[in-house]
Tab-separated table of C-alpha atoms in Angstrom:
chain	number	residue	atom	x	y	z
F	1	UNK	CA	-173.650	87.444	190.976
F	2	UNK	CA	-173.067	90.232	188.515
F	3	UNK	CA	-171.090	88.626	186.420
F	4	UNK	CA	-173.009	85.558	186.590
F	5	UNK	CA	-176.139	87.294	185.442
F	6	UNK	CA	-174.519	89.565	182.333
F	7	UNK	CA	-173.180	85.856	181.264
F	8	UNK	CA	-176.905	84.801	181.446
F	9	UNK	CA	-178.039	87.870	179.583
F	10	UNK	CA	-175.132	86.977	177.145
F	11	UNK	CA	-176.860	83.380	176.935
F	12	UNK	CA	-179.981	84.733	175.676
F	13	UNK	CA	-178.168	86.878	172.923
F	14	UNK	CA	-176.559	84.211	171.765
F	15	UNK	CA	-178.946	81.645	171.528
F	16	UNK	CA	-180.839	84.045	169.606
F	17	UNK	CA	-178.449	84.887	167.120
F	18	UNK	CA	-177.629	81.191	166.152
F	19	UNK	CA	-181.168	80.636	165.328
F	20	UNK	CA	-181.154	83.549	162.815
F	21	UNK	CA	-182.622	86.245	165.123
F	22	UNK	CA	-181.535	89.515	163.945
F	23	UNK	CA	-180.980	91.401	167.127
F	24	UNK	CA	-181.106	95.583	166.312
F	25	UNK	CA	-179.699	97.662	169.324
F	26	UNK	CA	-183.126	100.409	168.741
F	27	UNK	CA	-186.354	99.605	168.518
F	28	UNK	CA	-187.809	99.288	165.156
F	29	UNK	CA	-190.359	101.882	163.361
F	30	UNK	CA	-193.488	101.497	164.097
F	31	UNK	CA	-195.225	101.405	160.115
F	32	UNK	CA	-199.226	101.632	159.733
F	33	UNK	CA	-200.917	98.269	158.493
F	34	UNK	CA	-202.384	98.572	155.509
F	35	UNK	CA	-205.792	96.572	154.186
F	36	UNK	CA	-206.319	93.620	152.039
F	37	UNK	CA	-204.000	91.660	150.258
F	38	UNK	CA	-201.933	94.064	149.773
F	39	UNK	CA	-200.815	94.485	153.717
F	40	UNK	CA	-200.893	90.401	153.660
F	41	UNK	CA	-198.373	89.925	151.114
F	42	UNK	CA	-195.916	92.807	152.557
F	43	UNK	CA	-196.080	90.998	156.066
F	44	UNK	CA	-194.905	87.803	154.421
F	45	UNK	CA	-191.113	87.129	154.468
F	46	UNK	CA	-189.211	87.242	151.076
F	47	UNK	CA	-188.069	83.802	150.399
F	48	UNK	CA	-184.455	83.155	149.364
F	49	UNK	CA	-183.415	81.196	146.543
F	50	UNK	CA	-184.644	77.648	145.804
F	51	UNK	CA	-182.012	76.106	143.470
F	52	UNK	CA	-182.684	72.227	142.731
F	53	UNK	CA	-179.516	70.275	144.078
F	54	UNK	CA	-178.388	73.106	146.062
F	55	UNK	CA	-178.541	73.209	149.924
F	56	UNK	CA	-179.945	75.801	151.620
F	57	UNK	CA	-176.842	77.404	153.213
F	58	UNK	CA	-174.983	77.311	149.673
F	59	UNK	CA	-177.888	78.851	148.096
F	60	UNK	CA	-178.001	81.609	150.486
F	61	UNK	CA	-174.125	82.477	149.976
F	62	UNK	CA	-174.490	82.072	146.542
F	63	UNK	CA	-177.247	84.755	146.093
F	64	UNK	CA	-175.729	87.168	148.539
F	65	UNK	CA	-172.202	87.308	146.720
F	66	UNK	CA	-174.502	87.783	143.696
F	67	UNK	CA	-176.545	90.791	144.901
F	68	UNK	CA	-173.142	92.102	146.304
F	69	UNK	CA	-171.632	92.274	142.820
F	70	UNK	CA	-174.777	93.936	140.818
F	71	UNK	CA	-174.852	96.623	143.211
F	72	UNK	CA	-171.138	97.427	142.870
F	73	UNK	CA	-170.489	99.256	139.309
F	74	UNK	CA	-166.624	99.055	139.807
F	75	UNK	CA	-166.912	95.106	139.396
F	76	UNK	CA	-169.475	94.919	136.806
F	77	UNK	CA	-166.997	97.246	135.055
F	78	UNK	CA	-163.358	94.966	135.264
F	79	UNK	CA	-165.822	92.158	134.473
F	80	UNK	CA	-166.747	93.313	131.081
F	81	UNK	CA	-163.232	94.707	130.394
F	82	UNK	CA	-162.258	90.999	128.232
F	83	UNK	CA	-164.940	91.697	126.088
F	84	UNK	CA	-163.936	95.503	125.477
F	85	UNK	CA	-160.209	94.625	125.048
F	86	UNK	CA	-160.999	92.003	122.362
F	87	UNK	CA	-163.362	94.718	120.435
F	88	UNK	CA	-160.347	97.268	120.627
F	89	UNK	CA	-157.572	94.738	119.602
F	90	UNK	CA	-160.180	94.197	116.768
F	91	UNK	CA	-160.064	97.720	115.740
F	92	UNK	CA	-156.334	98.046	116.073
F	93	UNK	CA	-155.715	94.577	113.602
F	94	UNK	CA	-158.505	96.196	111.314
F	95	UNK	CA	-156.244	99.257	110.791
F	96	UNK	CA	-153.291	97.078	110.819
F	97	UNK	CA	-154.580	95.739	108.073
F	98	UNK	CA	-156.074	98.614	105.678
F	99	UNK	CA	-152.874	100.445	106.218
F	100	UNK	CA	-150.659	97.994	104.414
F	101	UNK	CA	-150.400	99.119	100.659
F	102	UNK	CA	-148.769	95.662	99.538
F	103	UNK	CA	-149.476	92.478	102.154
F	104	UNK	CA	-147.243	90.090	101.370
F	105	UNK	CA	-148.104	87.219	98.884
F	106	UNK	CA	-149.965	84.719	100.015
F	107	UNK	CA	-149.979	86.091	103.607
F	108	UNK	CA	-153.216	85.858	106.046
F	109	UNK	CA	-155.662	88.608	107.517
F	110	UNK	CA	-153.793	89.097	111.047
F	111	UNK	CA	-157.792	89.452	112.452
F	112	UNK	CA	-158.216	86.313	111.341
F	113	UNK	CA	-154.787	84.539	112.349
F	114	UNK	CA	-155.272	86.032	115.722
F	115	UNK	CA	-159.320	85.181	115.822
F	116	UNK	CA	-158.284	81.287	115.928
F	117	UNK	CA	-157.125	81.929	119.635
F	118	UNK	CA	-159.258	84.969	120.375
F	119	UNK	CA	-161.783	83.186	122.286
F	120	UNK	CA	-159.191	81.124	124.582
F	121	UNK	CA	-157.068	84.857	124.811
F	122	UNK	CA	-160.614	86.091	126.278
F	123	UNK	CA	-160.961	83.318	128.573
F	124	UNK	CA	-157.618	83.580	130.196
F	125	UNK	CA	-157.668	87.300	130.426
F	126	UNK	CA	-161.416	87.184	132.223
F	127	UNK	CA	-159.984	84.436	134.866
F	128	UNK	CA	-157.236	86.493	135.510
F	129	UNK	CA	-159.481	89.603	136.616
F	130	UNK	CA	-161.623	87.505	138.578
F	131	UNK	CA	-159.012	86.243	140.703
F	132	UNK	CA	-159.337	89.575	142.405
F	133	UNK	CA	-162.564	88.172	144.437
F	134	UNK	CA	-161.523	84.427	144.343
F	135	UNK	CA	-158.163	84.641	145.979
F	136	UNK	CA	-159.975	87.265	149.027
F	137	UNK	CA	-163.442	85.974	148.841
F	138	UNK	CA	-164.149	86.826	152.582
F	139	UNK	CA	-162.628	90.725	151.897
F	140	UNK	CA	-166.227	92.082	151.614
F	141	UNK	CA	-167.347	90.987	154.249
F	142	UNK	CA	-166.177	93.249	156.790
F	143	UNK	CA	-167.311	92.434	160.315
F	144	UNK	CA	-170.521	90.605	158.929
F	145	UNK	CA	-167.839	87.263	158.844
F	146	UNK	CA	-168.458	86.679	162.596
F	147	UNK	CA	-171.939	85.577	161.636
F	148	UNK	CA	-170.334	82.979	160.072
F	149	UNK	CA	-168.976	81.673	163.030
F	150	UNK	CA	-172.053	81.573	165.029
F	151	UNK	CA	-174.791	80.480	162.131
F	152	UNK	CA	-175.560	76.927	162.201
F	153	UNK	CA	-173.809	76.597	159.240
F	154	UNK	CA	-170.358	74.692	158.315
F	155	UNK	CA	-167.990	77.109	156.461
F	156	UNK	CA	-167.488	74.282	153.759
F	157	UNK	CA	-170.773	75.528	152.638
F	158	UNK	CA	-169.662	78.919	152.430
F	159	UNK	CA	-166.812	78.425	150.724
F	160	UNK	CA	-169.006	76.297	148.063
F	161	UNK	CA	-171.580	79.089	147.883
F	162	UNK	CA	-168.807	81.658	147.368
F	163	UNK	CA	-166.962	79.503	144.818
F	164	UNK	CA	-170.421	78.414	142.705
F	165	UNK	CA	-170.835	82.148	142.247
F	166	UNK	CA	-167.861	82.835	140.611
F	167	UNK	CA	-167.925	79.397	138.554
F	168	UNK	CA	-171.492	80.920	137.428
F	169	UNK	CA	-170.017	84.366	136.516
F	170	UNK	CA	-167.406	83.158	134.432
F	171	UNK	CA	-169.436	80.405	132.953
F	172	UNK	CA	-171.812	83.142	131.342
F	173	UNK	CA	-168.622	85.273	130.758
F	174	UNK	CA	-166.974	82.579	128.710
F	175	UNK	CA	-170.825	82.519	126.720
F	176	UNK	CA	-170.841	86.188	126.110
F	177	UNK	CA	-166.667	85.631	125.296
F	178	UNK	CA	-167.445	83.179	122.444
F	179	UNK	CA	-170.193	85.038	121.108
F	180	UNK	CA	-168.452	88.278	120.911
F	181	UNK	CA	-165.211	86.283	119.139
F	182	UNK	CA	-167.207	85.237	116.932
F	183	UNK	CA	-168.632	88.065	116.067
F	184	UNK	CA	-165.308	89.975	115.901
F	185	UNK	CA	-163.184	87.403	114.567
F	186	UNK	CA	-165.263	84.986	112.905
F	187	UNK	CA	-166.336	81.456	114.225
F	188	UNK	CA	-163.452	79.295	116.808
F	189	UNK	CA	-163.082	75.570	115.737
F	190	UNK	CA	-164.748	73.352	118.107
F	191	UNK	CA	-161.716	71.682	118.882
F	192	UNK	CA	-160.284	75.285	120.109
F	193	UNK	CA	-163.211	75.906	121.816
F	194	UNK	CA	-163.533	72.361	123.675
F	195	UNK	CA	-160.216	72.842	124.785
F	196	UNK	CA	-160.373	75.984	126.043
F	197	UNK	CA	-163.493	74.722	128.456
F	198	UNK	CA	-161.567	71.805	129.928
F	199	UNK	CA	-158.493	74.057	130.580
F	200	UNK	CA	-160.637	76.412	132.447
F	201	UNK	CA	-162.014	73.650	133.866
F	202	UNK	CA	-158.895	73.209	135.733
F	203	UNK	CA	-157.684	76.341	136.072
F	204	UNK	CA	-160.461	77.569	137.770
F	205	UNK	CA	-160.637	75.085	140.219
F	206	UNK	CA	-156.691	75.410	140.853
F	207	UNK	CA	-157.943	79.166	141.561
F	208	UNK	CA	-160.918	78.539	143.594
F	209	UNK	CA	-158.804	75.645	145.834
F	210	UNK	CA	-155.546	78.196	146.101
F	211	UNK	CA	-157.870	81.087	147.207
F	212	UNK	CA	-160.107	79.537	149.200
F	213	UNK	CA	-156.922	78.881	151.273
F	214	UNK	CA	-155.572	82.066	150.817
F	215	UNK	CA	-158.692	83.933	151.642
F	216	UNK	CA	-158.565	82.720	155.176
F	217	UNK	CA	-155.008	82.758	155.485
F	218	UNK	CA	-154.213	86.294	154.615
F	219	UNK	CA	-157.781	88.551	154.698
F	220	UNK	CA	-158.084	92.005	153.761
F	221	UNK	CA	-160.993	94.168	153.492
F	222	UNK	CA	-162.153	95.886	150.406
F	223	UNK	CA	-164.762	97.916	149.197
F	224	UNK	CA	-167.070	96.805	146.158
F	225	UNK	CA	-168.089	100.550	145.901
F	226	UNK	CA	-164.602	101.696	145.022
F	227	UNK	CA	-162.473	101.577	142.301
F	228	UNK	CA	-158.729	100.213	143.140
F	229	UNK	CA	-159.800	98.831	146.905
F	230	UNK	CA	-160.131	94.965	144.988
F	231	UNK	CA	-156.897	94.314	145.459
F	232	UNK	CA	-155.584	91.765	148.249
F	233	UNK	CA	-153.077	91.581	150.300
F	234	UNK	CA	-149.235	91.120	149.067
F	235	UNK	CA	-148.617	87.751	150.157
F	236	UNK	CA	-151.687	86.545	148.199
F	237	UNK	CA	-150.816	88.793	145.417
F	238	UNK	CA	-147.167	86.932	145.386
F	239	UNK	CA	-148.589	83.431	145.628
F	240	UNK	CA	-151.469	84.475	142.768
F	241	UNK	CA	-148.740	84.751	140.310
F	242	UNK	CA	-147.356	81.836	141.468
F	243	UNK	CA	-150.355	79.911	140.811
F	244	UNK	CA	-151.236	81.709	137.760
F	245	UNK	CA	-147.796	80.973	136.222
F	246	UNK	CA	-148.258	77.032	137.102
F	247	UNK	CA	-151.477	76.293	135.765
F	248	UNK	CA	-150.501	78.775	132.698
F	249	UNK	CA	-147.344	76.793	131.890
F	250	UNK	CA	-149.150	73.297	131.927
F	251	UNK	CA	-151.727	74.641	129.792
F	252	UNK	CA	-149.539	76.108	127.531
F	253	UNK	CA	-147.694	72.621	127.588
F	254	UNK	CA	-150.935	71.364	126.344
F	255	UNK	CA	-151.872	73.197	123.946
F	256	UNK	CA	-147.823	73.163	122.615
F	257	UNK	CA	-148.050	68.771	122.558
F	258	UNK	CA	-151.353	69.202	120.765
F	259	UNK	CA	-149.318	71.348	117.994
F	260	UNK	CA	-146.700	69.466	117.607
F	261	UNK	CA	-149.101	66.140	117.132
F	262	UNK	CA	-151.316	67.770	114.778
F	263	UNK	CA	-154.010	67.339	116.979
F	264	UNK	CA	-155.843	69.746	119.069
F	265	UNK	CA	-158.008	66.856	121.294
F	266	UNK	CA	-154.431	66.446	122.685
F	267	UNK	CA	-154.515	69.096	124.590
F	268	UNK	CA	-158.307	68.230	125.685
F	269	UNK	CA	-157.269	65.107	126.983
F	270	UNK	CA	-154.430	66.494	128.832
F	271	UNK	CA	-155.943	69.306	130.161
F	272	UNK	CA	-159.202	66.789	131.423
F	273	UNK	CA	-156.672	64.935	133.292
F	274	UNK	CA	-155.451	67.828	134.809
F	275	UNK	CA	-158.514	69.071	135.956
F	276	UNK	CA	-159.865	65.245	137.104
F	277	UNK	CA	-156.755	65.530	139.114
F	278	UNK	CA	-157.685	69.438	140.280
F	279	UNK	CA	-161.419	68.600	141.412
F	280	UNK	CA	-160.224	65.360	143.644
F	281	UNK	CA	-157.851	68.410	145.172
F	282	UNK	CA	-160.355	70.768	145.620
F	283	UNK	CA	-162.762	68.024	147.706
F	284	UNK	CA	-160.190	67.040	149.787
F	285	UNK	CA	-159.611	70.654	150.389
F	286	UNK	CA	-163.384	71.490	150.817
F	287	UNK	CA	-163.252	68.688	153.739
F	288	UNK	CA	-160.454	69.706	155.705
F	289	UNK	CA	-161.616	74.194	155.147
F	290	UNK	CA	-163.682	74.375	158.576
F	291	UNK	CA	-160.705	73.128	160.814
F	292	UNK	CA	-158.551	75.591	158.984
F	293	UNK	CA	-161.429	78.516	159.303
F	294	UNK	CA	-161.406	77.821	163.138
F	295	UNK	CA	-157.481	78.105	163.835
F	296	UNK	CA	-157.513	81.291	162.099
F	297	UNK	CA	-160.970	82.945	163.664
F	298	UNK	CA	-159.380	85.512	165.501
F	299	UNK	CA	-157.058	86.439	163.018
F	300	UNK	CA	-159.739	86.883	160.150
F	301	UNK	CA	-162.073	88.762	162.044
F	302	UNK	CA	-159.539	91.212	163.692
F	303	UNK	CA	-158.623	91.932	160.001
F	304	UNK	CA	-161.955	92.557	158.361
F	305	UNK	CA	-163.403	94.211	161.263
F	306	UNK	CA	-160.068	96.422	160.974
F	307	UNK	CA	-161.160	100.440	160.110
């Protein structure tokens, strides 16, 4: 009968929680109602985001991992750091430069032999830090991820919440990236800049689709509010660079047939097909995450609920 009863109890708790109750363990402060419109407004809930084409689960995770990141100065530091690394190797070919008494004849600037691929430099280096969050996207979390598995929610969504946040972050990085190469090193040729975008086109979602596996694979928790606690475990570590050196190398390839044709919409063609190729991946992936977030429930939360 006892136990029969603390399951009902359990019922109740339960049933509340997957309908979005927030259950506290004390009993909340009593606060004085104020008059007017004033007290009618702060009694009214604060809606979430509203994004056209969005669902509302995705939209949810996708302004949550964006409030996490603007309160947590570490990150909003290593995300600017392309930007400041561009303005100091700016600075360093500048005084390259004025300190040769005699350039050779008809030699080039180095800024502006190195500005050509400046912006795709840039672009590269930013993915690279924000693999950090991509391939341990759950790390945050902490023991909040058992809500997951309790919300009426499928965790396909919050994988494509998590992952439309970072696309979104490094889509206005790669904005503030072209603006500040061209500022520094003078304007990139559209063809360099075109394919630049399709290559992180695919190398992105090669990231996002080899850490949204590796996120629920091997966990770890971290702490936004700390510097050098971003850092993920050393089996995803090990198959990051794997990854990394992959999609780097057929890149690379790209860009290498498009010199040696004369052509740089070579190596936007190839790199579109390698990110067509890359999305129909990532889907298929996306389809098949929730069966994979269920086998490994207990493993995941015993991690990130870990002290």
């Amino acid at each position: 009968a006892y136990g029969a009863a603390c399951l009902w109890v359990l019922d109740l708790r339960l049933r509340a929680q997957f309908h979005g109750e927030a259950i506290s363990e004390t009993a909340a402060a009593s606060v004085p109602r104020e008059k007017g419109a004033s007290s009618r407004r702060s009694e009214q809930a604060r809606l979430g985001w509203d994004l056209p084409g969005i669902s509302g689960p995705v939209a949810a995770v996708l302004e949550k991992e964006f409030r996490y990141l603007s309160r947590s100065s570490p990150m909003l530091f290593t995300l600017v750091m392309p930007i400041v690394v561009l303005f100091i190797i700016r600075l360093d070919r500048a005084a390259m430069r004025a300190g040769r008494a005699h350039p050779p004849p008809h030699s080039h600037p180095v800024p502006f032999a190195f500005g050509a691929y400046a912006f795709p430099i840039g672009v590269a280096y930013a993915l690279l830090i924000l693999t950090n969050l991509v391939y341990n996207c759950f790390g945050a979390e902490g023991g909040g991820v058992q809500m997951y598995y309790v919300a009426p929610v499928r965790f396909r969504d919050v994988i494509l919440g998590k992952n439309l946040a970072y696309a979104s972050i490094m889509g206005i990085e790669t904005v503030v990236l072209w603006v500040s190469a061209r500022l520094m090193f003078g304007p990139t040729t559209p063809g360099i800049v075109l394919a630049t975008i399709t290559a992180l086109l695919f190398a992105a979602t090669v990231n996002f689709a080899v850490g949204d596996c590796l996120s629920l694979l091997s966990p770890k928790k971290i702490d936004f509010g700390m510097f050098g606690k971003q850092r993920a475990a050393g089996t995803t570590v090990l198959a990051g660079f794997a990854a990394q050196a992959i999609v780097f190398a057929l890149v690379a390839l790209a860009f290498v047939l498009a010199h040696l044709y004369g052509e740089i919409w070579v190596a936007v063609a190839i790199n579109l097909a390698f990110a067509a190729l890359a999305i129909a991946a990532y889907a298929i992936l996306l389809d098949r995450i929730d069966n994979l977030a269920r086998s490994r429930r207990e493993a995941i939360i015993a991690e990130l609920i870990r002290a």
